[in-house]
Coordinates of C-alpha atoms in Angstrom, one line a residue:
M1084 CA 117.1 230.7 338.2
T1085 CA 113.5 231.1 335.4
E1086 CA 114.1 234.7 336.3
L1087 CA 117.4 235.0 335.7
K1088 CA 116.8 233.1 332.5
A1089 CA 119.5 230.3 333.7
S1090 CA 119.9 227.0 333.2
Y1091 CA 120.3 224.5 336.0
Q1092 CA 123.1 222.6 334.0
E1093 CA 124.8 225.9 333.1
V1094 CA 124.5 228.3 336.2
L1095 CA 125.3 231.7 334.3
C1096 CA 123.1 234.8 334.1
G1097 CA 121.0 234.9 330.8
L1098 CA 120.3 238.5 331.8
C1099 CA 124.1 239.7 331.5
K1100 CA 125.5 240.1 328.1
D1101 CA 128.5 238.6 329.3
K1102 CA 126.9 235.5 331.1
A1103 CA 128.5 236.3 334.3
P1104 CA 128.6 233.3 336.7
L1105 CA 125.7 233.4 339.6
T1106 CA 126.4 233.5 343.1
P1107 CA 123.9 232.1 346.1
S1108 CA 122.2 235.4 347.5
R1109 CA 123.6 236.3 351.0
F1110 CA 119.8 236.8 352.1
V1111 CA 117.3 234.0 351.9
V1112 CA 113.5 233.8 354.0
A1113 CA 112.1 230.8 355.9
C1114 CA 109.6 230.0 357.8
E1115 CA 109.0 228.2 360.9
D1116 CA 107.6 225.4 359.1
G1117 CA 110.4 224.8 357.2
H1118 CA 109.9 226.3 354.3
L1119 CA 112.8 228.0 352.5
D1120 CA 113.5 230.5 349.4
D1121 CA 115.2 233.4 347.6
F1122 CA 114.7 236.8 349.4
P1123 CA 111.9 238.8 347.7
Y1124 CA 114.1 241.9 346.2
A1125 CA 111.2 243.3 344.0
F1126 CA 109.0 243.2 346.5
W1127 CA 111.4 244.7 349.4
V1128 CA 112.5 247.7 347.0
H1129 CA 109.0 248.3 345.2
G1130 CA 106.6 248.0 348.0
T1131 CA 105.1 245.0 345.9
Y1132 CA 105.6 243.1 343.0
P1133 CA 105.4 245.4 339.7
Q1134 CA 103.6 243.9 336.7
D1135 CA 106.0 244.3 334.2
R1136 CA 109.2 243.1 336.1
D1137 CA 111.3 242.3 332.3
D1138 CA 111.5 246.5 332.8
H1139 CA 112.8 246.3 336.5
Q1140 CA 116.5 245.4 336.1
L1141 CA 117.8 244.9 339.9
V1142 CA 121.3 245.4 341.8
L1143 CA 122.7 244.4 345.3
Q1144 CA 125.2 247.2 345.8
A1145 CA 127.3 247.7 348.7
E1146 CA 128.2 251.1 349.9
G1147 CA 131.4 250.3 351.5
R1148 CA 131.2 253.1 354.0
T1149 CA 130.4 250.4 356.7
S1150 CA 130.2 246.5 357.2
S1151 CA 126.1 247.1 358.8
L1152 CA 123.0 245.4 357.0
A1153 CA 122.3 249.5 356.4
D1154 CA 125.3 249.6 354.0
M1155 CA 123.5 247.0 351.9
V1156 CA 121.3 248.8 349.0
V1157 CA 118.8 247.4 346.5
I1158 CA 118.7 249.4 343.3
C1159 CA 116.5 249.0 341.1
S1160 CA 116.7 250.6 336.8
C1161 CA 113.5 252.3 337.7
G1162 CA 115.5 254.6 340.6
Q1163 CA 113.8 252.5 343.8
R1164 CA 116.4 251.9 346.6
R1165 CA 116.0 250.5 349.3
S1166 CA 118.8 249.5 352.1
M1167 CA 118.8 246.0 353.7
A1168 CA 118.5 247.4 357.4
D1169 CA 115.0 246.9 358.1
A1170 CA 114.4 243.8 356.5
F1171 CA 115.7 241.3 359.3
N1172 CA 112.6 242.6 361.4
P1173 CA 110.1 240.0 362.0
S1174 CA 107.4 242.0 361.1
A1175 CA 109.3 243.2 357.6
L1176 CA 107.5 240.9 355.4
R1177 CA 104.5 240.0 357.7
E1178 CA 102.1 241.7 354.0
L1179 CA 104.0 238.2 352.0
H1180 CA 102.9 234.7 352.2
C1181 CA 105.1 232.1 352.6
T1182 CA 105.4 230.5 349.2
G1183 CA 105.9 226.9 350.7
R1184 CA 108.9 226.2 348.8
R1185 CA 110.9 223.0 349.7
L1186 CA 114.0 223.0 347.3
W1187 CA 115.9 220.0 349.3
L1188 CA 113.1 218.0 347.9
G1189 CA 112.7 219.5 344.4
K1190 CA 111.5 222.0 342.3
A1191 CA 108.2 219.7 342.4
Y1192 CA 107.5 219.8 346.0
R1193 CA 105.9 222.8 347.6
Q1194 CA 103.1 223.2 350.1
T1195 CA 100.5 225.4 349.5
G1196 CA 98.7 227.5 351.7
C1197 CA 101.1 228.0 354.6
S1198 CA 100.0 230.3 357.0
Q1199 CA 103.4 231.2 358.5
P1200 CA 105.0 234.2 357.8
P1201 CA 108.3 234.0 356.2
R1202 CA 111.3 235.8 358.0
T1203 CA 114.7 237.2 356.4
V1204 CA 118.1 235.4 357.4
Q1205 CA 121.1 235.3 356.1
R1206 CA 122.3 231.9 354.5
G1207 CA 124.5 230.7 356.2
A1208 CA 122.9 232.1 359.9
S1209 CA 122.7 228.8 362.6
N1210 CA 119.2 229.9 362.6
V1211 CA 118.3 228.4 359.3
W1212 CA 118.7 225.0 359.8
F1213 CA 118.7 222.7 363.4
P1214 CA 119.1 218.9 363.1
A1215 CA 116.9 216.3 364.6
I1216 CA 119.0 213.9 365.8
A1217 CA 118.8 210.7 367.4
S1218 CA 121.9 208.8 368.9
A1219 CA 122.3 205.1 370.0
I1220 CA 124.9 203.1 371.3
S1221 CA 125.5 199.2 369.6
I1222 CA 124.7 196.6 372.0
P1223 CA 124.8 193.2 372.0
P1224 CA 123.6 191.6 369.7
Y1225 CA 123.7 194.9 367.5
S1226 CA 127.3 195.1 368.3
E1227 CA 128.7 191.7 367.0
F1228 CA 129.7 191.5 363.7
L1229 CA 127.6 188.6 362.3
A1230 CA 124.5 191.2 363.4
K1231 CA 126.2 194.2 361.1
M1232 CA 127.4 191.8 358.5
V1233 CA 123.5 190.6 358.0
A1234 CA 122.5 194.1 358.4
H1235 CA 125.1 195.4 355.4
R1236 CA 123.7 192.6 352.9
S1237 CA 119.8 193.1 353.9
N1238 CA 119.0 193.7 350.2
T1239 CA 119.5 190.6 349.5
L1240 CA 119.6 188.2 352.8
S1241 CA 116.5 190.4 354.1
Q1242 CA 114.0 188.1 351.4
P1243 CA 112.3 185.3 352.5
E1244 CA 113.5 183.2 350.0
A1245 CA 116.8 183.5 352.2
L1246 CA 115.8 180.7 354.0
E1247 CA 114.3 178.6 352.0
P1248 CA 116.2 175.3 351.5
A1249 CA 116.7 176.2 348.0
S1250 CA 119.3 179.1 348.6
T1251 CA 121.0 177.3 351.2
W1252 CA 124.1 177.2 348.7
V1253 CA 123.9 181.2 349.3
L1254 CA 124.4 181.1 352.8
E1255 CA 126.9 178.7 352.0
A1256 CA 128.9 181.2 349.8
V1257 CA 128.5 183.9 352.5
V1258 CA 130.0 181.5 355.6
K1259 CA 132.7 180.7 352.9
E1260 CA 133.5 184.2 351.7
L1261 CA 133.9 185.0 355.6
D1262 CA 136.3 182.4 356.1
G1263 CA 133.6 180.1 358.6
R1264 CA 133.7 182.5 361.4
F1265 CA 130.0 181.2 361.8
S1266 CA 127.6 178.4 360.7
V1267 CA 124.8 178.5 357.9
E1268 CA 122.9 177.6 360.8
D1269 CA 123.6 180.6 362.7
L1270 CA 123.7 183.0 359.6
R1271 CA 119.9 181.8 359.2
E1272 CA 119.0 182.6 363.1
E1273 CA 120.5 186.1 362.5
I1274 CA 118.4 186.7 359.5
R1275 CA 115.1 185.9 361.0
R1276 CA 115.8 188.1 364.2
Q1277 CA 116.5 190.9 362.1
F1278 CA 113.8 190.4 359.6
H1279 CA 111.7 188.0 360.0
G1280 CA 110.8 188.3 364.1
D1281 CA 108.0 189.7 365.8
V1282 CA 106.7 192.8 364.7
Q1283 CA 107.8 195.2 367.8
E1284 CA 106.3 198.6 368.9
E1285 CA 108.1 201.5 368.1
I1286 CA 111.4 201.4 370.7
T1287 CA 111.1 204.9 372.5
D1288 CA 114.1 206.6 373.5
E1289 CA 113.8 206.1 376.6
V1290 CA 113.7 201.8 376.5
L1291 CA 116.6 201.9 374.6
R1292 CA 118.4 204.1 377.5
G1293 CA 117.2 201.3 379.6
Q1294 CA 118.6 198.4 377.3
E1295 CA 121.8 200.5 377.3
Y1296 CA 122.7 200.9 380.8
Q1297 CA 121.5 197.0 381.7
A1298 CA 124.2 196.0 378.8
L1299 CA 126.7 198.5 380.3
V1300 CA 125.6 197.2 383.8
A1301 CA 126.4 193.2 382.7
G1302 CA 129.7 193.9 380.8
Q1303 CA 130.7 192.6 377.8
R1304 CA 134.4 190.9 377.8
E1305 CA 136.9 191.7 375.1
S1306 CA 136.1 189.9 371.6
P1307 CA 137.4 190.7 368.1
D1308 CA 133.8 190.6 366.8
T1309 CA 132.0 193.3 368.9
D1310 CA 131.9 196.7 368.6
F1311 CA 131.2 196.9 372.6
V1312 CA 133.4 196.1 375.2
S1313 CA 132.7 196.5 378.6
E1314 CA 134.9 195.4 382.0
I1315 CA 133.9 195.3 385.2
M1316 CA 135.9 197.3 387.5
D1317 CA 136.7 197.8 391.1
V1318 CA 134.8 200.9 392.5
P1319 CA 137.4 203.1 395.0
K1320 CA 136.8 202.2 398.6
K1321 CA 136.6 206.4 399.3
Y1322 CA 133.3 206.6 397.2
D1323 CA 132.0 203.2 397.3
T1324 CA 129.1 204.9 399.6
W1325 CA 127.6 206.4 396.6
I1326 CA 129.3 204.3 393.7
S1327 CA 127.5 201.1 392.6
G1328 CA 129.4 200.0 389.8
V1329 CA 132.4 201.2 387.5
R1330 CA 132.7 199.9 383.7
K1331 CA 135.8 200.4 381.4
V1332 CA 133.9 200.7 378.2
T1333 CA 137.6 200.1 375.7
R1334 CA 135.2 200.1 372.8
L1335 CA 131.7 201.4 371.4
R1336 CA 129.9 202.4 368.4
E1337 CA 127.6 205.1 368.6
V1338 CA 125.2 205.6 365.6
R1339 CA 123.9 208.9 365.0
A1340 CA 120.6 209.2 362.8
L1341 CA 119.2 212.8 361.2
Y1342 CA 115.1 212.3 361.4
G1343 CA 114.3 215.8 360.5
F1344 CA 115.3 219.5 361.0
T1345 CA 113.4 223.2 361.8
R1346 CA 114.2 226.9 360.7
L1347 CA 114.4 229.6 363.0
K1348 CA 113.7 227.5 366.3
P1349 CA 115.1 224.1 367.3
R1350 CA 112.7 221.6 369.0
T1351 CA 114.1 221.5 372.4
E1352 CA 112.2 219.5 375.4
D1353 CA 110.4 223.4 376.4
S1354 CA 109.5 223.6 372.7
P1355 CA 108.6 220.1 371.7
D1356 CA 105.9 221.3 369.0
V1357 CA 108.3 222.7 366.9
K1358 CA 107.1 221.5 363.6
L1359 CA 110.2 219.1 361.4
A1360 CA 110.9 219.4 357.9
E1361 CA 110.3 216.3 356.1
L1362 CA 113.5 214.7 354.7
S1363 CA 111.6 212.9 351.8
P1364 CA 109.0 213.9 350.2
L1365 CA 105.5 211.8 351.5
D1366 CA 104.9 210.2 348.0
N1367 CA 108.6 208.9 348.2
H1368 CA 109.2 208.1 351.7
Q1369 CA 111.9 206.2 352.4
N1370 CA 112.5 203.5 355.1
W1371 CA 116.0 204.9 355.9
L1372 CA 118.0 207.7 357.6
P1373 CA 121.2 209.8 356.4
A1374 CA 123.2 208.3 359.6
I1375 CA 126.9 208.4 360.7
E1376 CA 128.8 205.7 362.8
T1377 CA 131.5 206.1 365.1
L1378 CA 134.0 204.3 367.1
G1379 CA 135.3 205.6 370.9
E1380 CA 135.9 204.3 374.2
G1381 CA 134.3 205.9 377.4
L1382 CA 134.3 205.6 381.2
F1383 CA 130.4 204.3 382.6
I1384 CA 129.6 204.7 386.3
S1385 CA 126.2 203.5 388.2
L1386 CA 124.8 205.4 391.2
D1387 CA 123.5 203.9 394.3
R1388 CA 120.0 205.1 393.7
D1389 CA 118.0 204.3 396.8
K1390 CA 120.7 206.5 398.6
I1391 CA 120.0 209.4 395.8
D1392 CA 116.0 209.1 396.3
A1393 CA 116.7 209.2 400.4
W1394 CA 118.9 212.3 399.4
A1395 CA 116.4 213.9 397.6
A1396 CA 113.7 213.9 400.0
S1397 CA 115.3 216.1 402.1
D1398 CA 114.2 219.6 402.6
F1399 CA 117.1 221.7 401.4
V1400 CA 116.8 219.3 397.8
V1401 CA 112.9 219.9 397.9
G1402 CA 113.5 223.7 398.0
R1403 CA 115.7 224.0 395.2
M1404 CA 113.7 221.7 392.8
K1405 CA 110.5 224.5 393.9
T1406 CA 113.2 226.9 392.5
L1407 CA 114.1 225.4 389.5
Q1408 CA 110.4 224.0 389.1
R1409 CA 109.9 228.2 389.3
N1410 CA 112.1 229.1 386.8
A1411 CA 110.7 226.4 384.6
N1412 CA 107.1 227.3 384.9
K1413 CA 107.5 231.2 384.6
A1414 CA 109.5 230.4 381.4
A1415 CA 106.5 228.1 379.8
K1416 CA 104.0 230.5 380.7
Q1417 CA 105.6 233.1 378.2
R1418 CA 105.3 230.8 375.8
K1419 CA 102.3 229.7 376.1
Q1420 CA 103.3 226.0 376.5
Q1421 CA 103.0 223.4 379.2
S1422 CA 105.4 223.1 381.7
S1423 CA 108.2 220.4 381.9
K1424 CA 108.7 218.6 385.0
V1425 CA 112.4 219.2 387.3
D1426 CA 113.8 216.1 387.6
I1427 CA 115.8 216.8 390.7
V1428 CA 117.8 213.4 390.2
R1429 CA 118.9 214.1 386.7
V1430 CA 119.9 217.6 387.8
L1431 CA 122.4 215.9 390.6
L1432 CA 123.6 213.9 388.0
H1433 CA 123.9 216.1 385.0
T1434 CA 125.8 218.4 387.3
L1435 CA 128.5 215.4 388.4
S1436 CA 129.0 214.4 384.6
H1437 CA 130.1 217.6 383.8
V1438 CA 132.6 217.8 386.6
M1439 CA 134.0 214.6 385.4
I1440 CA 133.7 216.0 382.1
D1441 CA 136.4 218.7 382.7
Q1442 CA 138.6 216.7 384.9
L1443 CA 139.4 214.3 382.3
S1444 CA 139.7 217.0 379.8
L1445 CA 142.9 217.6 382.1
D1446 CA 143.8 214.1 383.3
A1447 CA 142.8 211.8 379.6
G1448 CA 144.1 214.0 377.4
Y1449 CA 141.2 214.8 375.3
P1450 CA 139.6 219.0 374.6
A1451 CA 135.9 218.9 376.8
S1452 CA 134.7 219.4 373.4
S1453 CA 135.4 216.0 372.3
I1454 CA 133.6 214.1 375.1
R1455 CA 130.3 213.7 375.1
E1456 CA 128.0 212.2 377.8
R1457 CA 125.0 210.0 378.2
L1458 CA 123.0 210.3 381.1
Y1459 CA 120.8 207.2 382.1
V1460 CA 118.1 208.5 384.8
Q1461 CA 115.1 206.1 385.2
N1462 CA 113.0 204.4 387.8
G1463 CA 115.7 202.8 390.2
I1464 CA 119.0 203.5 388.0
A1465 CA 121.2 206.2 387.5
G1466 CA 124.0 206.1 385.6
I1467 CA 126.5 208.5 383.4
L1468 CA 128.1 207.4 380.4
L1469 CA 131.2 209.4 379.4
Y1470 CA 132.6 208.7 376.1
T1471 CA 134.8 210.2 373.0
A1472 CA 133.3 208.6 369.7
S1473 CA 135.1 210.5 366.3
S1474 CA 136.7 209.9 363.9
D1475 CA 139.0 212.9 363.8
S1476 CA 142.6 213.0 366.0
A1477 CA 140.7 213.5 369.2
G1478 CA 139.1 209.9 368.6
S1479 CA 139.3 206.8 370.4
L1480 CA 143.1 206.8 371.7
G1481 CA 142.2 204.7 375.6
G1482 CA 142.5 208.0 377.6
I1483 CA 138.9 207.8 379.0
A1484 CA 138.8 204.1 379.6
A1485 CA 141.9 204.6 381.1
Q1486 CA 140.4 206.5 384.3
A1487 CA 138.2 203.8 385.3
H1488 CA 141.3 202.1 387.2
A1489 CA 140.3 202.9 390.8
D1490 CA 143.2 204.9 391.8
R1491 CA 142.9 206.9 388.9
L1492 CA 138.8 207.2 388.9
A1493 CA 139.4 208.1 392.8
S1494 CA 141.9 210.8 392.2
A1495 CA 140.1 212.5 389.4
L1496 CA 137.1 212.5 391.4
A1497 CA 139.1 213.9 394.4
E1498 CA 140.2 216.8 392.4
G1499 CA 137.0 217.4 390.2
L1500 CA 134.8 217.6 393.7
D1501 CA 137.1 219.5 395.5
R1502 CA 138.1 222.5 392.5
H1503 CA 133.9 222.7 391.5
S1504 CA 133.1 223.0 395.8
W1505 CA 133.9 226.6 394.7
C1506 CA 133.7 228.7 391.7
S1507 CA 135.5 232.1 391.0
A1508 CA 132.3 233.4 390.6
D1509 CA 131.2 233.1 394.0
P1510 CA 129.2 233.9 396.1
V1511 CA 127.1 235.0 392.9
C1512 CA 127.5 231.7 391.2
I1513 CA 126.8 229.8 394.6
E1514 CA 123.7 232.1 395.8
S1515 CA 122.1 232.3 392.5
T1516 CA 118.2 231.3 392.2
G1517 CA 118.4 231.3 388.0
A1518 CA 120.6 231.6 386.3
G1519 CA 121.3 230.3 382.2
T1520 CA 118.3 230.4 379.8
D1521 CA 114.9 230.7 381.4
A1522 CA 116.9 230.4 384.4
R1523 CA 116.6 226.4 384.2
N1524 CA 120.2 226.6 386.3
L1525 CA 121.0 227.4 389.8
A1526 CA 124.7 227.3 390.8
A1527 CA 126.5 227.1 387.7
C1528 CA 128.1 229.2 384.9
H1529 CA 131.0 229.5 382.5
C1530 CA 134.0 229.6 385.3
C1531 CA 132.5 226.3 387.1
V1532 CA 130.2 223.6 385.2
L1533 CA 129.3 224.8 381.9
V1534 CA 130.7 222.3 379.4
P1535 CA 131.0 223.0 375.2
E1536 CA 127.7 222.7 373.6
S1537 CA 128.8 219.8 371.5
S1538 CA 129.4 217.6 375.0
C1539 CA 126.1 218.5 376.8
E1540 CA 123.0 216.5 376.2
L1541 CA 120.9 219.3 377.3
F1542 CA 122.3 222.5 376.1
N1543 CA 124.1 223.4 379.4
S1544 CA 120.3 223.1 381.3
H1545 CA 119.5 221.8 384.8
L1546 CA 122.7 222.0 386.7
D1547 CA 123.3 222.9 390.3
R1548 CA 126.5 222.7 391.9
G1549 CA 124.8 223.7 395.2
L1550 CA 123.1 220.1 395.1
L1551 CA 126.7 218.3 394.9
V1552 CA 128.3 220.3 397.6
G1553 CA 125.9 222.2 399.4
T1554 CA 125.6 226.2 399.9
P1555 CA 127.3 228.3 402.3
G1556 CA 126.4 227.1 405.7
E1557 CA 125.0 224.0 404.6
A1558 CA 127.8 222.4 403.1
H1559 CA 126.3 219.0 404.8
L1560 CA 123.6 219.7 402.9
G1561 CA 124.6 218.7 399.2
F1562 CA 125.1 215.2 397.8
L1563 CA 128.4 214.7 399.2
G1564 CA 128.3 215.9 402.7
W1565 CA 125.1 214.1 403.1
V1566 CA 126.1 210.4 401.7
N1567 CA 129.3 210.9 403.2
N1568 CA 128.2 209.9 406.8
A1569 CA 132.0 208.4 407.9
P1570 CA 133.5 211.6 407.4
A1571 CA 130.6 213.9 409.0
Q1572 CA 131.3 211.5 412.1
S1573 CA 135.0 211.8 412.2
A1574 CA 134.4 215.6 412.4
R1575 CA 131.7 215.4 415.0
S1576 CA 133.9 213.4 417.2
I1577 CA 136.5 215.6 416.9
G1578 CA 134.8 217.8 419.8
S1579 CA 132.8 215.3 421.7
A1580 CA 136.8 213.3 422.0
R1581 CA 137.8 215.8 424.6
T1582 CA 134.3 215.2 426.7
D1583 CA 132.3 212.1 427.7
G1584 CA 131.9 210.7 424.1
S1585 CA 128.3 212.4 422.9
A1586 CA 127.9 215.2 420.7
T1587 CA 126.1 218.3 422.2
Q1588 CA 124.0 220.3 419.0
A1589 CA 126.0 222.8 418.5
Q1590 CA 128.8 220.6 418.2
T1591 CA 126.9 218.4 415.6
D1592 CA 126.2 221.2 413.7
H1593 CA 130.0 221.9 413.0
S1594 CA 129.7 218.5 410.9
L1595 CA 130.3 220.9 407.8
W1596 CA 133.9 220.9 409.2
A1597 CA 134.3 217.5 407.8
P1598 CA 135.0 217.9 403.7
I1599 CA 137.6 220.6 405.5
F1600 CA 138.8 217.9 408.0
D1601 CA 139.3 214.9 405.7
G1602 CA 140.8 217.1 402.8
S1603 CA 143.9 218.6 405.0
P1604 CA 145.2 216.6 407.2
E1605 CA 147.7 219.9 408.6
L1606 CA 144.2 221.5 409.7
H1607 CA 143.1 218.7 411.8
D1608 CA 144.1 220.0 415.3
V1609 CA 143.5 223.4 414.8
I1610 CA 140.0 222.3 413.7
T1611 CA 139.9 220.3 416.8
E1612 CA 140.0 223.6 418.7
L1613 CA 137.5 225.7 416.6
V1614 CA 135.0 223.0 416.6
E1615 CA 135.2 223.1 420.6
L1616 CA 134.7 226.6 420.4
E1617 CA 131.8 226.3 418.0
V1618 CA 133.5 228.5 415.4
T1619 CA 131.6 228.2 412.0
P1620 CA 133.8 228.0 409.1
D1621 CA 133.1 230.3 406.0
Q1622 CA 135.9 229.6 403.3
W1623 CA 138.4 226.7 402.4
R1624 CA 141.6 227.2 400.4
A1625 CA 140.1 230.7 398.9
T1626 CA 142.3 233.0 396.8
F1627 CA 143.4 236.5 397.1
G1628 CA 145.6 239.1 395.8
A1629 CA 145.3 241.7 392.8
S1630 CA 145.7 238.4 390.7
N1631 CA 144.4 235.9 392.8
Q1632 CA 147.5 234.5 392.8
W1633 CA 147.7 233.4 397.2
V1634 CA 145.4 230.7 399.1
V1635 CA 144.7 231.0 402.2
D1636 CA 144.1 227.6 403.9
L1637 CA 141.0 229.3 406.1
S1638 CA 139.3 232.6 406.2
W1639 CA 136.1 234.8 407.4
T1640 CA 135.9 237.1 404.7
M1641 CA 133.5 239.3 406.3
K1642 CA 135.9 239.3 409.2
R1643 CA 138.9 239.6 407.6
V1644 CA 140.7 236.8 409.5
A1645 CA 142.9 233.9 408.0
I1646 CA 144.5 231.3 408.9
V1647 CA 147.4 230.0 407.1
V1648 CA 149.3 227.0 407.7
T1649 CA 153.3 228.5 406.8
Q1650 CA 154.1 232.0 406.4
K1651 CA 154.6 233.5 403.1
G1652 CA 156.0 237.0 403.5
A1653 CA 154.4 238.8 400.2
R1654 CA 150.7 237.0 400.7
D1655 CA 151.0 238.0 404.4
D1656 CA 152.0 241.8 403.7
W1657 CA 149.2 242.1 401.2
L1658 CA 146.7 240.8 403.5
A1659 CA 148.1 243.0 406.4
D1660 CA 148.0 246.0 404.7
N1661 CA 144.4 245.3 403.2
G1662 CA 142.8 244.9 406.8
W1663 CA 143.0 241.4 407.5
Q1664 CA 144.1 239.5 410.4
V1665 CA 146.3 236.7 410.0
F1666 CA 147.4 234.0 412.4
S1667 CA 150.1 231.6 411.2
L1668 CA 150.3 227.9 412.6
D1669 CA 154.0 228.7 412.0
E1670 CA 153.9 230.8 415.3
L1671 CA 150.5 229.9 417.1
D1672 CA 150.0 226.3 418.6
A1673 CA 146.1 224.6 417.0
R1674 CA 144.7 225.9 421.1
D1675 CA 146.4 229.4 420.8
T1676 CA 145.3 230.3 417.0
A1677 CA 141.6 229.0 417.5
S1678 CA 141.4 231.3 420.8
K1679 CA 142.4 234.0 419.2
V1680 CA 139.9 233.2 415.6
A1681 CA 137.1 233.1 418.3
D1682 CA 137.8 236.1 419.3
A1683 CA 138.7 238.3 416.8
L1684 CA 135.0 236.5 415.0

């Protein structure tokens, strides 16, 4: 502003004869310590700062040939000119030192001696500002009306004099103003709790999450004086082997506070040392943070942690954890950072959470981008809270909480897990050994479990569909196959029921027929015969055709063999034209169909 001889009150150029209005520059420079300043146009065009700057008038001109940066040219009145094409190179301004400006704090707050190199960025680019946000769910007693009322009147009620007998009339006036919804003594107790209690250590996110989990599990009845309601619901019988509790959260309040920000790089679990820029100067530090509060509703599910831990000790899970850890170590080594430890239980819950978000977007009437997840993974606990908390049109309409009823939840889980048992990108997806940023995912892609970034706590990382549904040939080793012992036993007994009731090793291996047997009653007879013939399943309800428009009940892709329950002319003709042998249960009984399939394989 000073170089343009303009005042902060009147944003007009003092160098122009007609006092033209000033426009914010399209280009700025920033450093990783959070500083921000104008782009050094004079330095850029001359290679150094000219001593007689007043004799050098600069113009930023668009040539109009293309929309690229090469078309943006800085022209000086001395005849020098240079395009902006190379300005975004990381080493373009290596000869400059960062000015240390923190313009959001005011002109007086400039850090001297910043050693970070400045980088050119566009003013509206996403890497100019990465917010650091902490969020929390209000739980009792913080969610109660009395607590909120005292907090809103903290300027007066936080003073020690408020508890003295002489100030009783002030408290009585507050009670009267609120129609006597609580007594003076209740008000005193809340003031003591909030402002004059024992000095506590800083509450970490882990402690906060543990308190939220306990409040959700304990439940809270409907009351007009609370922003937190958690109703205890029945667990669907089909899933009570691994779901320990379901809560219908009809009302919740979420607070999201901004405690800093970064430039050029976000602060994540893989880069926790990225420096946060201050929101207020150190000599005028504030005891508050800018925050928003939103009201919403949600669905909470707690899982049997003992069964999860037992499953997590299996060779299948340990092998996939080692793959993820190896990928994390490799990425950390490239960045010269310490690698974070992979929590395979968190990966399982995170994947299940994304499956449910995708399904709730179909059943509950909310777009997936408005449904948020909150994971509770600590020693002895495992839970998922899916909720929406927004003030816009995708706010609290009751759609998610309604899914907590046992019949609706059972239906949503069945459909969601069935749809995600395969992916349109399979077998590439399910056989992946590293996907996503830094290969932090295994079987996860945009065709299956990735969700909008606004919904995910972990930036769409630490996901593996294989942990849930298993992998080809090892479906029974996934969590769903492992934990559902009853369906697996029924599948094993299919073959043994025809002999002496004991299952052979070969028949036991066919327990991977379990999810197919459990989900397709029309295939029970033919599956029984296939198990007896020791045929291993390949694909269930896979889609084929030029536009994947046809569903085939059972198929063995490598051998081009298929079983269909009913005949469909166009589909069956297409399969035959492409070299498939198709056996229909309309024409053959179960025994003949299984025999022909075994021969073909």
